[in-house]
XYZ file of C-alpha atoms in Angstrom:
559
model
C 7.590 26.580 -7.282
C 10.758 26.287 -9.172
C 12.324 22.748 -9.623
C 15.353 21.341 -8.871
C 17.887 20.549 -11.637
C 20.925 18.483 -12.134
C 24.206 19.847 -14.175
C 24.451 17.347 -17.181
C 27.895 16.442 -16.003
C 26.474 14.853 -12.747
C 23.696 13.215 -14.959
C 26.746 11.025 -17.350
C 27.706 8.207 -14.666
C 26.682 6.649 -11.669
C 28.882 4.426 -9.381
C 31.120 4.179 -12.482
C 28.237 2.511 -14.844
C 26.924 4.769 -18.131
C 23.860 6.347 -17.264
C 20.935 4.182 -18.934
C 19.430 6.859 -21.105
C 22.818 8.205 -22.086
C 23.670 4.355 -23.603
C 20.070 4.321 -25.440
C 21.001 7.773 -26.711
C 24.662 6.711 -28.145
C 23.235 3.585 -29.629
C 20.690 4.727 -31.459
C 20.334 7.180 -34.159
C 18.116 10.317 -34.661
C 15.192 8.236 -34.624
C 15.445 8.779 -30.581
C 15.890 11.870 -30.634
C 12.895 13.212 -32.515
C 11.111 10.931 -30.631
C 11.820 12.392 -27.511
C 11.194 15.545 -28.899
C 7.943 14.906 -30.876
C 6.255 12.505 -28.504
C 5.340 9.133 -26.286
C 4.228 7.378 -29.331
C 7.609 7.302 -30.972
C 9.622 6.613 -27.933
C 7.197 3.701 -27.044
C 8.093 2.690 -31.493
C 11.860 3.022 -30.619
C 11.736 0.987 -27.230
C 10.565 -1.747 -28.644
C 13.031 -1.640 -31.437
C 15.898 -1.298 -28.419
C 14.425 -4.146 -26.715
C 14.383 -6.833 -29.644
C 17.879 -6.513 -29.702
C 18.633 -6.309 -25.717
C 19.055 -8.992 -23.366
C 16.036 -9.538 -21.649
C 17.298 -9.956 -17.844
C 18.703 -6.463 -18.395
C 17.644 -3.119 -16.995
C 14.550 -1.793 -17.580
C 15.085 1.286 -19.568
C 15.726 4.173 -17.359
C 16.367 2.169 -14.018
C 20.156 1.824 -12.715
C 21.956 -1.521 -13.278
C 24.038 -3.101 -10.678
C 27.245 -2.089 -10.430
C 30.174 -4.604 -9.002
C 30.438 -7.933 -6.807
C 26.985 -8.965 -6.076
C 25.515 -6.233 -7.444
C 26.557 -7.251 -10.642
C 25.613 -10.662 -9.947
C 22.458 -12.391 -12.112
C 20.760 -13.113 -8.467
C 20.961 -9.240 -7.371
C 17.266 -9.175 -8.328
C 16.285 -11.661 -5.769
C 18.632 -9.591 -2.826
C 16.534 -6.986 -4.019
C 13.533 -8.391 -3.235
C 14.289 -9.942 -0.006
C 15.452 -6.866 1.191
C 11.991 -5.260 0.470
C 10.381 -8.459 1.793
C 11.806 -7.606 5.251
C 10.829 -4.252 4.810
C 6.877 -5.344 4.051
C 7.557 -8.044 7.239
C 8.412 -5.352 9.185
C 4.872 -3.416 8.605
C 2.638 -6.065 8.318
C 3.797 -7.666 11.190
C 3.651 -4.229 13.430
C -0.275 -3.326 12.880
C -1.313 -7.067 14.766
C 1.505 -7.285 16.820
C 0.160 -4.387 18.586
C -3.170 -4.685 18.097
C -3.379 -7.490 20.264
C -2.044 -5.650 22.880
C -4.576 -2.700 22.939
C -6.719 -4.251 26.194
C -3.300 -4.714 27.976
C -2.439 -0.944 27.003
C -5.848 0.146 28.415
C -5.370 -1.301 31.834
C -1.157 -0.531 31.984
C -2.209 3.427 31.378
C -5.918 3.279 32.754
C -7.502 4.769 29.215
C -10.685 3.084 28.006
C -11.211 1.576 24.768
C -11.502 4.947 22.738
C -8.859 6.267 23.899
C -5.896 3.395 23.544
C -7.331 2.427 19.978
C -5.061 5.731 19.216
C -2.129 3.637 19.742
C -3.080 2.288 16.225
C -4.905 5.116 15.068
C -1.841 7.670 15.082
C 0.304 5.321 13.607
C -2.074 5.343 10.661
C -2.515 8.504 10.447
C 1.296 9.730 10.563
C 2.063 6.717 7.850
C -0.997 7.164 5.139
C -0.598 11.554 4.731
C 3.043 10.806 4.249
C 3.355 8.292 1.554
C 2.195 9.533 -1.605
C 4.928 12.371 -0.628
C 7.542 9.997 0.116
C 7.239 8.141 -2.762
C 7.423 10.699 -4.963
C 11.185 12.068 -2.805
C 11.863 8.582 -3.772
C 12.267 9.595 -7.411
C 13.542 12.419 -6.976
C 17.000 11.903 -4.486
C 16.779 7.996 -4.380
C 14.427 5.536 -3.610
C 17.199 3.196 -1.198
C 17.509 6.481 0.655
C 14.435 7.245 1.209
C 13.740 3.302 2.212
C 16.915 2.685 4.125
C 16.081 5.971 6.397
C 12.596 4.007 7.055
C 14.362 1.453 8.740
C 16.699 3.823 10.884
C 12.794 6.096 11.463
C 11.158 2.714 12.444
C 14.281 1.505 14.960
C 14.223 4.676 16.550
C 10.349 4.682 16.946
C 10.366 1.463 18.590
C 13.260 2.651 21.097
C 11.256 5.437 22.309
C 8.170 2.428 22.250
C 9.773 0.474 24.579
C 10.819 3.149 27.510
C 7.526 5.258 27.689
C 6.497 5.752 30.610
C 2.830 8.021 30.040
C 0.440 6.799 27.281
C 1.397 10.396 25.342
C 5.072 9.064 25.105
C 3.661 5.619 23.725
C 1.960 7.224 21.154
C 5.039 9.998 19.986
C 6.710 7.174 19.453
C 4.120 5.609 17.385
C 4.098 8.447 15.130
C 7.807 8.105 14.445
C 7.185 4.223 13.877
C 4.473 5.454 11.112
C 6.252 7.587 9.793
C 9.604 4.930 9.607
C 6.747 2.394 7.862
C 5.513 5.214 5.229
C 9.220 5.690 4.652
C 9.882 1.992 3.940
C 6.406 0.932 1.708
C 6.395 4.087 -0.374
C 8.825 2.957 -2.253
C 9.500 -0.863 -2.226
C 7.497 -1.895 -4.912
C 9.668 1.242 -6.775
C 12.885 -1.110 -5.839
C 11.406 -4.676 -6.602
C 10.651 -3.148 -10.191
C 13.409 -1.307 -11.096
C 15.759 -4.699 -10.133
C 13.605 -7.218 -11.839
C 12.875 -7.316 -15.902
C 9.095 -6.394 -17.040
C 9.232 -10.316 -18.185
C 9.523 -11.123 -14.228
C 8.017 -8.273 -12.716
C 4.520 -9.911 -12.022
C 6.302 -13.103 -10.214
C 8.213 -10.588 -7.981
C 4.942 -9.039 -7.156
C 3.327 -11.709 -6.380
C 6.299 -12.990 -4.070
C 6.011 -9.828 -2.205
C 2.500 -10.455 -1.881
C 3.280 -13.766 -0.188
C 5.247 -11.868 2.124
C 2.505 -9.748 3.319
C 0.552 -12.963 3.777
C 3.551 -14.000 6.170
C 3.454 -11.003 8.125
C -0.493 -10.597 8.830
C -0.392 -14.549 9.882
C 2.163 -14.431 12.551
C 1.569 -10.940 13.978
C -1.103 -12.014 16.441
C 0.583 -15.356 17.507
C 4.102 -13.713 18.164
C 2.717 -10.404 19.651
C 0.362 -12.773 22.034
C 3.835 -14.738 22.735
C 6.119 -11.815 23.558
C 3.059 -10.143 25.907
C 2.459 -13.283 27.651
C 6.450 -14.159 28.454
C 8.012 -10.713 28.481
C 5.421 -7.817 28.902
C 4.272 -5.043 27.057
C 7.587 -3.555 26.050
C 8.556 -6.853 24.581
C 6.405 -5.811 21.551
C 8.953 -3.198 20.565
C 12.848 -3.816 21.973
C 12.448 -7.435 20.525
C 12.629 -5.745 17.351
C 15.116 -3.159 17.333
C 17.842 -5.681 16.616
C 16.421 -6.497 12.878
C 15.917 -2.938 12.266
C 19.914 -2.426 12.482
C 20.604 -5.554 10.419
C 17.906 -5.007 7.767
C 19.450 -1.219 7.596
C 22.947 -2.546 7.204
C 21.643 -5.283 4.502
C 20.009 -2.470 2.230
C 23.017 -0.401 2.341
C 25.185 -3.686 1.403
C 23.096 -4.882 -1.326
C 20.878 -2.194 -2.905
C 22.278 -0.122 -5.767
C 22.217 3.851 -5.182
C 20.344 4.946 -7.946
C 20.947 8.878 -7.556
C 23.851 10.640 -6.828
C 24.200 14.222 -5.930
C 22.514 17.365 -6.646
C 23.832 20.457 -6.873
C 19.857 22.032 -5.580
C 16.830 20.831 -4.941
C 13.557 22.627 -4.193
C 10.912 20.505 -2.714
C 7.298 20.851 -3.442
C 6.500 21.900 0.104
C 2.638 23.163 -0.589
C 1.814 19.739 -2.270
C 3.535 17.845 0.231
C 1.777 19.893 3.082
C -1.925 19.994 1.266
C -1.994 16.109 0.577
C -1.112 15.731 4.280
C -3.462 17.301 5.956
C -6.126 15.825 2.952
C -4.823 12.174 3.955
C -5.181 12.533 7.590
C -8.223 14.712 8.308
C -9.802 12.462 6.030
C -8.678 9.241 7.860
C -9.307 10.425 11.706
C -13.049 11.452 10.349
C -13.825 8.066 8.866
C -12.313 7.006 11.796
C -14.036 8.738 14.436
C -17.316 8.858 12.636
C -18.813 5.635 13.576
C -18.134 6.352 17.620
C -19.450 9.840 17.790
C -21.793 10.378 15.033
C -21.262 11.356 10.848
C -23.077 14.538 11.934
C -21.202 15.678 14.714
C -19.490 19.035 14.514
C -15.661 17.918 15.085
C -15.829 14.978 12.220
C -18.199 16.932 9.736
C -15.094 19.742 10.355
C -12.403 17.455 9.563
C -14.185 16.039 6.512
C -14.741 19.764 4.791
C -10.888 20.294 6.139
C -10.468 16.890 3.928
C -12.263 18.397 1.317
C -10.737 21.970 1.373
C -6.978 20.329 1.216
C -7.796 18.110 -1.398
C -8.802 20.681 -3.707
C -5.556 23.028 -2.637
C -3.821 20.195 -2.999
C -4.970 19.377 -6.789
C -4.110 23.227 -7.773
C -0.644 22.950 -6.560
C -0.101 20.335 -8.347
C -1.287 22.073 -11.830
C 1.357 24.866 -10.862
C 4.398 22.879 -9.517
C 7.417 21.984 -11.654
C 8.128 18.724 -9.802
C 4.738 17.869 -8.244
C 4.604 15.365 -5.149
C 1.473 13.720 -8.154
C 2.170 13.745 -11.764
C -1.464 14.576 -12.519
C -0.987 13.512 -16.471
C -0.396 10.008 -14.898
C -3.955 9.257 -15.057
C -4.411 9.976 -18.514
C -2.833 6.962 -18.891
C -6.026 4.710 -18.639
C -3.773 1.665 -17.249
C -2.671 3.625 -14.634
C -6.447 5.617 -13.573
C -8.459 2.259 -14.009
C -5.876 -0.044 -12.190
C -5.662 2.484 -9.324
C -9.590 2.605 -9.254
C -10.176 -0.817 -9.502
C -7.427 -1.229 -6.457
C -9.726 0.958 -4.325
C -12.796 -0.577 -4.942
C -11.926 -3.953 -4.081
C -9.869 -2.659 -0.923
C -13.056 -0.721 -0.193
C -14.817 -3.941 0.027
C -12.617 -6.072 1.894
C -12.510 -3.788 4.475
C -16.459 -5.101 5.306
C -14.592 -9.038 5.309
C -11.583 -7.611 8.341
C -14.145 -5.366 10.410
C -17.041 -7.869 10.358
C -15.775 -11.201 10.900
C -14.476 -11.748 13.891
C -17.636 -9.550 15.156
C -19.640 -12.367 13.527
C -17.541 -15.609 14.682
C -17.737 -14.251 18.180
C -21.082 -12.777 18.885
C -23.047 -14.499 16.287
C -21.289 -18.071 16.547
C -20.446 -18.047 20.116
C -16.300 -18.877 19.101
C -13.902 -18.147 21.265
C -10.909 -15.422 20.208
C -8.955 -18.006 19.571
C -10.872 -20.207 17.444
C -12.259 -17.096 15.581
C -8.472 -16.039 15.065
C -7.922 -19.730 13.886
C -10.639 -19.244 11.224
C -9.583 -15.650 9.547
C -5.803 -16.600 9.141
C -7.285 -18.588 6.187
C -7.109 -15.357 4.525
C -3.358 -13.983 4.811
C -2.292 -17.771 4.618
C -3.969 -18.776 1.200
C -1.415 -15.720 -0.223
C 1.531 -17.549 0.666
C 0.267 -20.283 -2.141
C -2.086 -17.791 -4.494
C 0.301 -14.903 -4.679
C 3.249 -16.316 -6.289
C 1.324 -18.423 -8.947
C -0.584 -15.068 -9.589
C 2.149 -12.987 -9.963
C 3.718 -15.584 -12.130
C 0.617 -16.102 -14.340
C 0.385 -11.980 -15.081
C 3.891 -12.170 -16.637
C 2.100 -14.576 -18.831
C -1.344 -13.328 -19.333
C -2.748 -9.427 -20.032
C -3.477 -7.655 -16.533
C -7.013 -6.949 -17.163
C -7.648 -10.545 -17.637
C -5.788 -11.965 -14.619
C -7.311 -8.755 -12.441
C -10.809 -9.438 -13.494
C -10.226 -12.961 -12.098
C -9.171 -12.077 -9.440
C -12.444 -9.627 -9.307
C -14.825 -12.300 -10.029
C -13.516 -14.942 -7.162
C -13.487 -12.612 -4.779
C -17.263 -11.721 -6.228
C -18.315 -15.321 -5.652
C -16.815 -15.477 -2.286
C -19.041 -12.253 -1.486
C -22.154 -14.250 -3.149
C -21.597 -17.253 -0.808
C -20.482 -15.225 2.621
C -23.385 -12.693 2.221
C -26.025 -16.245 2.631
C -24.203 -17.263 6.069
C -25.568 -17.606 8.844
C -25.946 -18.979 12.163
C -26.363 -22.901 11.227
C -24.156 -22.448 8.490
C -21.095 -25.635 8.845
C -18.416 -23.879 10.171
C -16.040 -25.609 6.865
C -18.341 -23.886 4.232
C -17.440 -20.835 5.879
C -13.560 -21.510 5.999
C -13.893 -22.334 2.069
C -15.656 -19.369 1.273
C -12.842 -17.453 3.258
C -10.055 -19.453 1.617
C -11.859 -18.034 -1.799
C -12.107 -14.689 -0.612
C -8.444 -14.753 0.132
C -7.396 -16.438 -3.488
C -9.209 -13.393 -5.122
C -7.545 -11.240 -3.128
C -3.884 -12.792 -3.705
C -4.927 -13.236 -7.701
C -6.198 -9.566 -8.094
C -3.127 -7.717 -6.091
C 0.290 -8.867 -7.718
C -1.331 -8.542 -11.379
C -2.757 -5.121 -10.813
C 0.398 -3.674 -9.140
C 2.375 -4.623 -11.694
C -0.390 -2.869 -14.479
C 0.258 0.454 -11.945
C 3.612 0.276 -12.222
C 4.233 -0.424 -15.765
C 2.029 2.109 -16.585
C 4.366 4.819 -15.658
C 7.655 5.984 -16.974
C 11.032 4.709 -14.947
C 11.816 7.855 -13.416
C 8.129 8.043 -11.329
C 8.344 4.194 -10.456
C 8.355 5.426 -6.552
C 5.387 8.066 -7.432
C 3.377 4.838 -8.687
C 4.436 2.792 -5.671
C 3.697 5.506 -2.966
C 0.181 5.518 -4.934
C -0.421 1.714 -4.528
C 0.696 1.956 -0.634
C -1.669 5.323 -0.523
C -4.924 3.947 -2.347
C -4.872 0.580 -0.212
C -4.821 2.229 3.146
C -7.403 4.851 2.417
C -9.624 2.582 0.697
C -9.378 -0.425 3.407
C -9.948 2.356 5.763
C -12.688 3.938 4.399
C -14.122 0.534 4.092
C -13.779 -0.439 7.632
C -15.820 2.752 8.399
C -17.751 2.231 6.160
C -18.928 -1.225 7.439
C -19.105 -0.717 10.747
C -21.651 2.377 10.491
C -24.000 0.036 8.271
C -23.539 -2.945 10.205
C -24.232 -0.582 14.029
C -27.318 0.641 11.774
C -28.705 -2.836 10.198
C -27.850 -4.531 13.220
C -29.689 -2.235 16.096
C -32.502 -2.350 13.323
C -33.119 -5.982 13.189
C -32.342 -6.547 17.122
C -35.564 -3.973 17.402
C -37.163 -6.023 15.540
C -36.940 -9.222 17.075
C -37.430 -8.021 20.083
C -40.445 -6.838 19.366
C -41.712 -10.197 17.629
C -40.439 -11.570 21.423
C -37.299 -13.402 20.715
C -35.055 -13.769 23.408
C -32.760 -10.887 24.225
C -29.651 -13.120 23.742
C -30.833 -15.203 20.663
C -31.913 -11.732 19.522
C -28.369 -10.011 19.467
C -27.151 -13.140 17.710
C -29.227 -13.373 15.051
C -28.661 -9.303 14.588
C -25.406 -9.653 14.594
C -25.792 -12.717 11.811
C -27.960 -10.259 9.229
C -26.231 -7.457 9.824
C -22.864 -8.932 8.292
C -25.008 -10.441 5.827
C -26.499 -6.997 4.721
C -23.230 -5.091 5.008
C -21.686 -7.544 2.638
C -24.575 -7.160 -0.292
C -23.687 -3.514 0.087
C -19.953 -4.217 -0.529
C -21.249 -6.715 -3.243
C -22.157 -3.207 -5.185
C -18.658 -1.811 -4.536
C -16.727 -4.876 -5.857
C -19.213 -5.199 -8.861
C -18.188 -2.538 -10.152
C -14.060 -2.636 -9.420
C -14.261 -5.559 -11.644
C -16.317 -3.289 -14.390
C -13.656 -1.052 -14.146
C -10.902 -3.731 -14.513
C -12.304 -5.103 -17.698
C -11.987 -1.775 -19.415
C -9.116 -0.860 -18.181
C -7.578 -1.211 -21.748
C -4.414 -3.733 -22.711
C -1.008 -3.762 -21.207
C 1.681 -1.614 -23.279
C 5.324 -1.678 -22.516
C 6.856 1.158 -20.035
C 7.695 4.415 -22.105
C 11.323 5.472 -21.288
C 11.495 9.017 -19.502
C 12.993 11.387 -21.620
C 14.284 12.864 -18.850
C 18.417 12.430 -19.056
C 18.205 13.907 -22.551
C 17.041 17.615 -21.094
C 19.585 18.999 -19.298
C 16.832 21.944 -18.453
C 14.345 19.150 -17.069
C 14.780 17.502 -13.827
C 14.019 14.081 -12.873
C 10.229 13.631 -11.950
C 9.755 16.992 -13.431
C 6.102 17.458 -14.813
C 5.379 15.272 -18.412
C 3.490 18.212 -19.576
């Protein structure tokens, strides 16, 4: 496919400020230049000569400083963030909001359980295949564009939400609300970065990651609120009125960080191919636990996965502005962050799926107390996070990740010995653990992934961190709930036999089939913190050499 290219006289200014690059190249002498020319080893020499003698709040090299009032201002970085912040509300929130809902859906549109779970299902599946993609657009015609058009997607999703009538209306419009959220998380961590110095970017990270914790904790409560006072639809026109205001912030406060092109060609086979990969792959993982691994229409949909992946990794070789920079993972930083991110997302799928199954059928709790218990996890990010994401501005990555790694490990160690006379508080501490790991492990590691990469292919990198934590969580709720259905029907056959009660039976099943589930996890997370101990040292960003080829467009291939 041919690439898109800018005219070097639209490349000079933007919104009346110098263009980054351009400044570098005036300032310095030849030394740039045959750096750019020759390779990433002397442009990584030359940026840290540029950056000894540059203020270090300033803009990362190649990102687009703020230009007038309070864009210009020192606290535009923090607008920035909050702005993303209410874009990462706005998805976290949505997934329990509704979820909480699903046995009201089934009796409002008389669909059993398998069938209104794709109220949450299609929402996935129109969000994950679209936001490797959309991260990637955000690079190349502007990552506020691309995010402010997620909130105007979103708002119009939850319109059509809130007057469907048939349970095939409901779930149109919770396509268009997936694909609004894919629009928005694709590229805020893209944003956060490019606003914030690399001396900060950790801290920002981590905020965000609070955030997130924020979201996941009152999802349940307010959705169970808003269904209990105002119905069903409640869920969805309550929430239309912050999608126009957080739209109108973002255009207020965010900088526009491209301006036009005279053509662009888009890389239509890549974008179609990683689709298709993303979401045949998701609906069989999905669907495989309920009808069977071996079943004809998911063992279809997995060599579809298969098939697509492999079209999709060839049109990527052959495009001149792939949706994936495929060089990126030469970059160890980048491959082994990304790795370890989908190992330990892999893993903690087993803690989501399993839990509740465990508080309510093994321990007898109630919904409520059992939703009591797990917001330990989200909540202990609201403290964790930040102090995380401050301490990797501090510390190396791989030694703040591998932390991370190894609490979350000894959280496993502990939670795979529960049981059914376990105290209910060495269970809440293991969880509050569990959730520090997590909240250590995530701001720290983003930041590696998005360091790794040149400026111009921040929003590739973030689309990749949104993209490998869905399909790994996923894949690990799958996962789980196929070996705990197998351990746990295996173990109930057991003591059955031995002539246990029926209902002691289930119970103690249901008790040693979490615990097996999570020794099998144990494996997966083992090895994510391998992989995060080698994953080298941290090395500044190298600048994109892009703005000095007038012949090579932005987020064109490094090759």
């Amino acid at each position: 496919m041919e690439s898109w290219r800018e005219s070097p006289d639209e490349r000079v200014e933007t919104d009346g400020f110098p263009d980054p690059i351009a400044t570098i190249q005036t300032e310095s002498t030849s030394a740039l230049d045959t750096a750019v020319r020759y390779g990433r080893g002397s442009v990584q020499a030359r940026l840290k000569t540029l950056a000894s003698s540059s203020d270090s709040d300033g803009p990362v090299v190649g990102d687009r400083p703020p230009a007038g009032g309070m864009r210009s201002a020192s606290y535009y970085k923090w607008l920035v963030l909050g702005t993303v912040g209410l874009g990462v509300l706005t998805s976290t929130v949505d997934g329990s909001i509704v979820n909480i809902a699903l046995p009201e859906f089934g009796e409002i549109f008389d669909k059993d359980a398998g069938t209104v779970v794709w109220i949450s299902v299609i929402f996935l599946l129109s969000s994950v295949g679209l936001m490797l993609t959309l991260g990637s657009l955000g690079d190349v015609v502007g990552r506020k564009r691309v995010f402010l058009s997620g909130f105007a997607v979103f708002g119009l999703g939850l319109v059509g939400a809130s007057v469907s009538e048939t349970f095939t209306q409901l779930l149109v419009a919770r396509a268009v609300q997936g694909v609004g959220q894919a629009l928005i998380i694709s590229n805020g961590n893209a944003l956060v970065v490019a606003a914030f110095p690399p001396t900060e970017r950790g801290r920002a990270l981590g905020l965000e990651n609070a955030v997130v914790g924020v979201g996941l904790a009152s999802g349940a409560p307010l959705g169970g609120l808003l269904l209990g006072a105002l119905g069903w639809q409640a869920l969805f026109w309550t929430r239309i009125p912050f999608m126009a205001v957080f739209f109108v912030l973002g255009l207020l406060i965010l900088q526009p960080d491209r301006k036009g092109m005279k053509r662009m060609q888009f890389d239509l086979l890549g974008a179609v191919t990683i689709f298709v990969a993303m979401s045949t792959f998701i609906l069989a993982i999905n669907r495989g636990p309920k009808i069977g691994w071996t079943d004809p229409f998911v063992f279809g949909l997995l060599a579809l996965a298969v098939f697509s992946t492999v079209s999709f990794l060839l049109a990527e070789k052959r495009a001149k502005v792939p949706v994936l920079e495929l060089s990126l993972f030469k970059n160890r930083m980048f491959s082994f962050s990304n790795g370890a991110s989908a190992l330990q997302f892999l893993s903690q799928g087993a803690i989501i799926i399993l839990m509740p199954f465990f508080l309510q059928d093994a321990r007898s709790l109630s919904p409520f107390e059992a939703g009591m218990i797990l917001i330990t996890l989200p909540a202990s990010r609201l403290v964790a996070g930040p102090i995380a994401g401050w301490a990797s501005d501090k510390v190396a990555a791989r030694s703040i990740t591998t932390i991370g790694l190894l609490v979350m490990t000894l959280a496993y160690f502990g939670l795979r010995t529960v049981g059914l006379d376990t105290p209910m508080v060495w269970l809440v501490v293991l969880l509050l653990v569990e959730g520090v790991g997590t909240s250590i492990f995530g701001p720290a590691n983003n930041s590696a992934v998005m360091g790794s990469v040149p400026a111009s292919y921040l929003g590739t990198a973030s689309g990749m961190i949104a993209t490998v934590r869905q399909t790994s969580q996923t894949t690990g709720l799958a996962l789980s709930a196929t070996l705990f259905a197998a351990f746990q029907a295996t173990h109930e056959l057991r003591l059955l036999g031995e002539g246990v009660a029926a209902d002691v039976a289930e119970r103690q099943a249901s008790s040693l089939g979490v615990q097996e589930v999570l020794t099998v996890m144990l494996v997966f997370l083992v090895a994510g913190t391998i992989i995060s101990a080698l994953r080298g040292s941290d090395s500044p960003r190298i600048p994109d050499p892009v703005g000095n080829d007038p012949d090579r467009p932005q987020g064109a291939r490094l090759d």
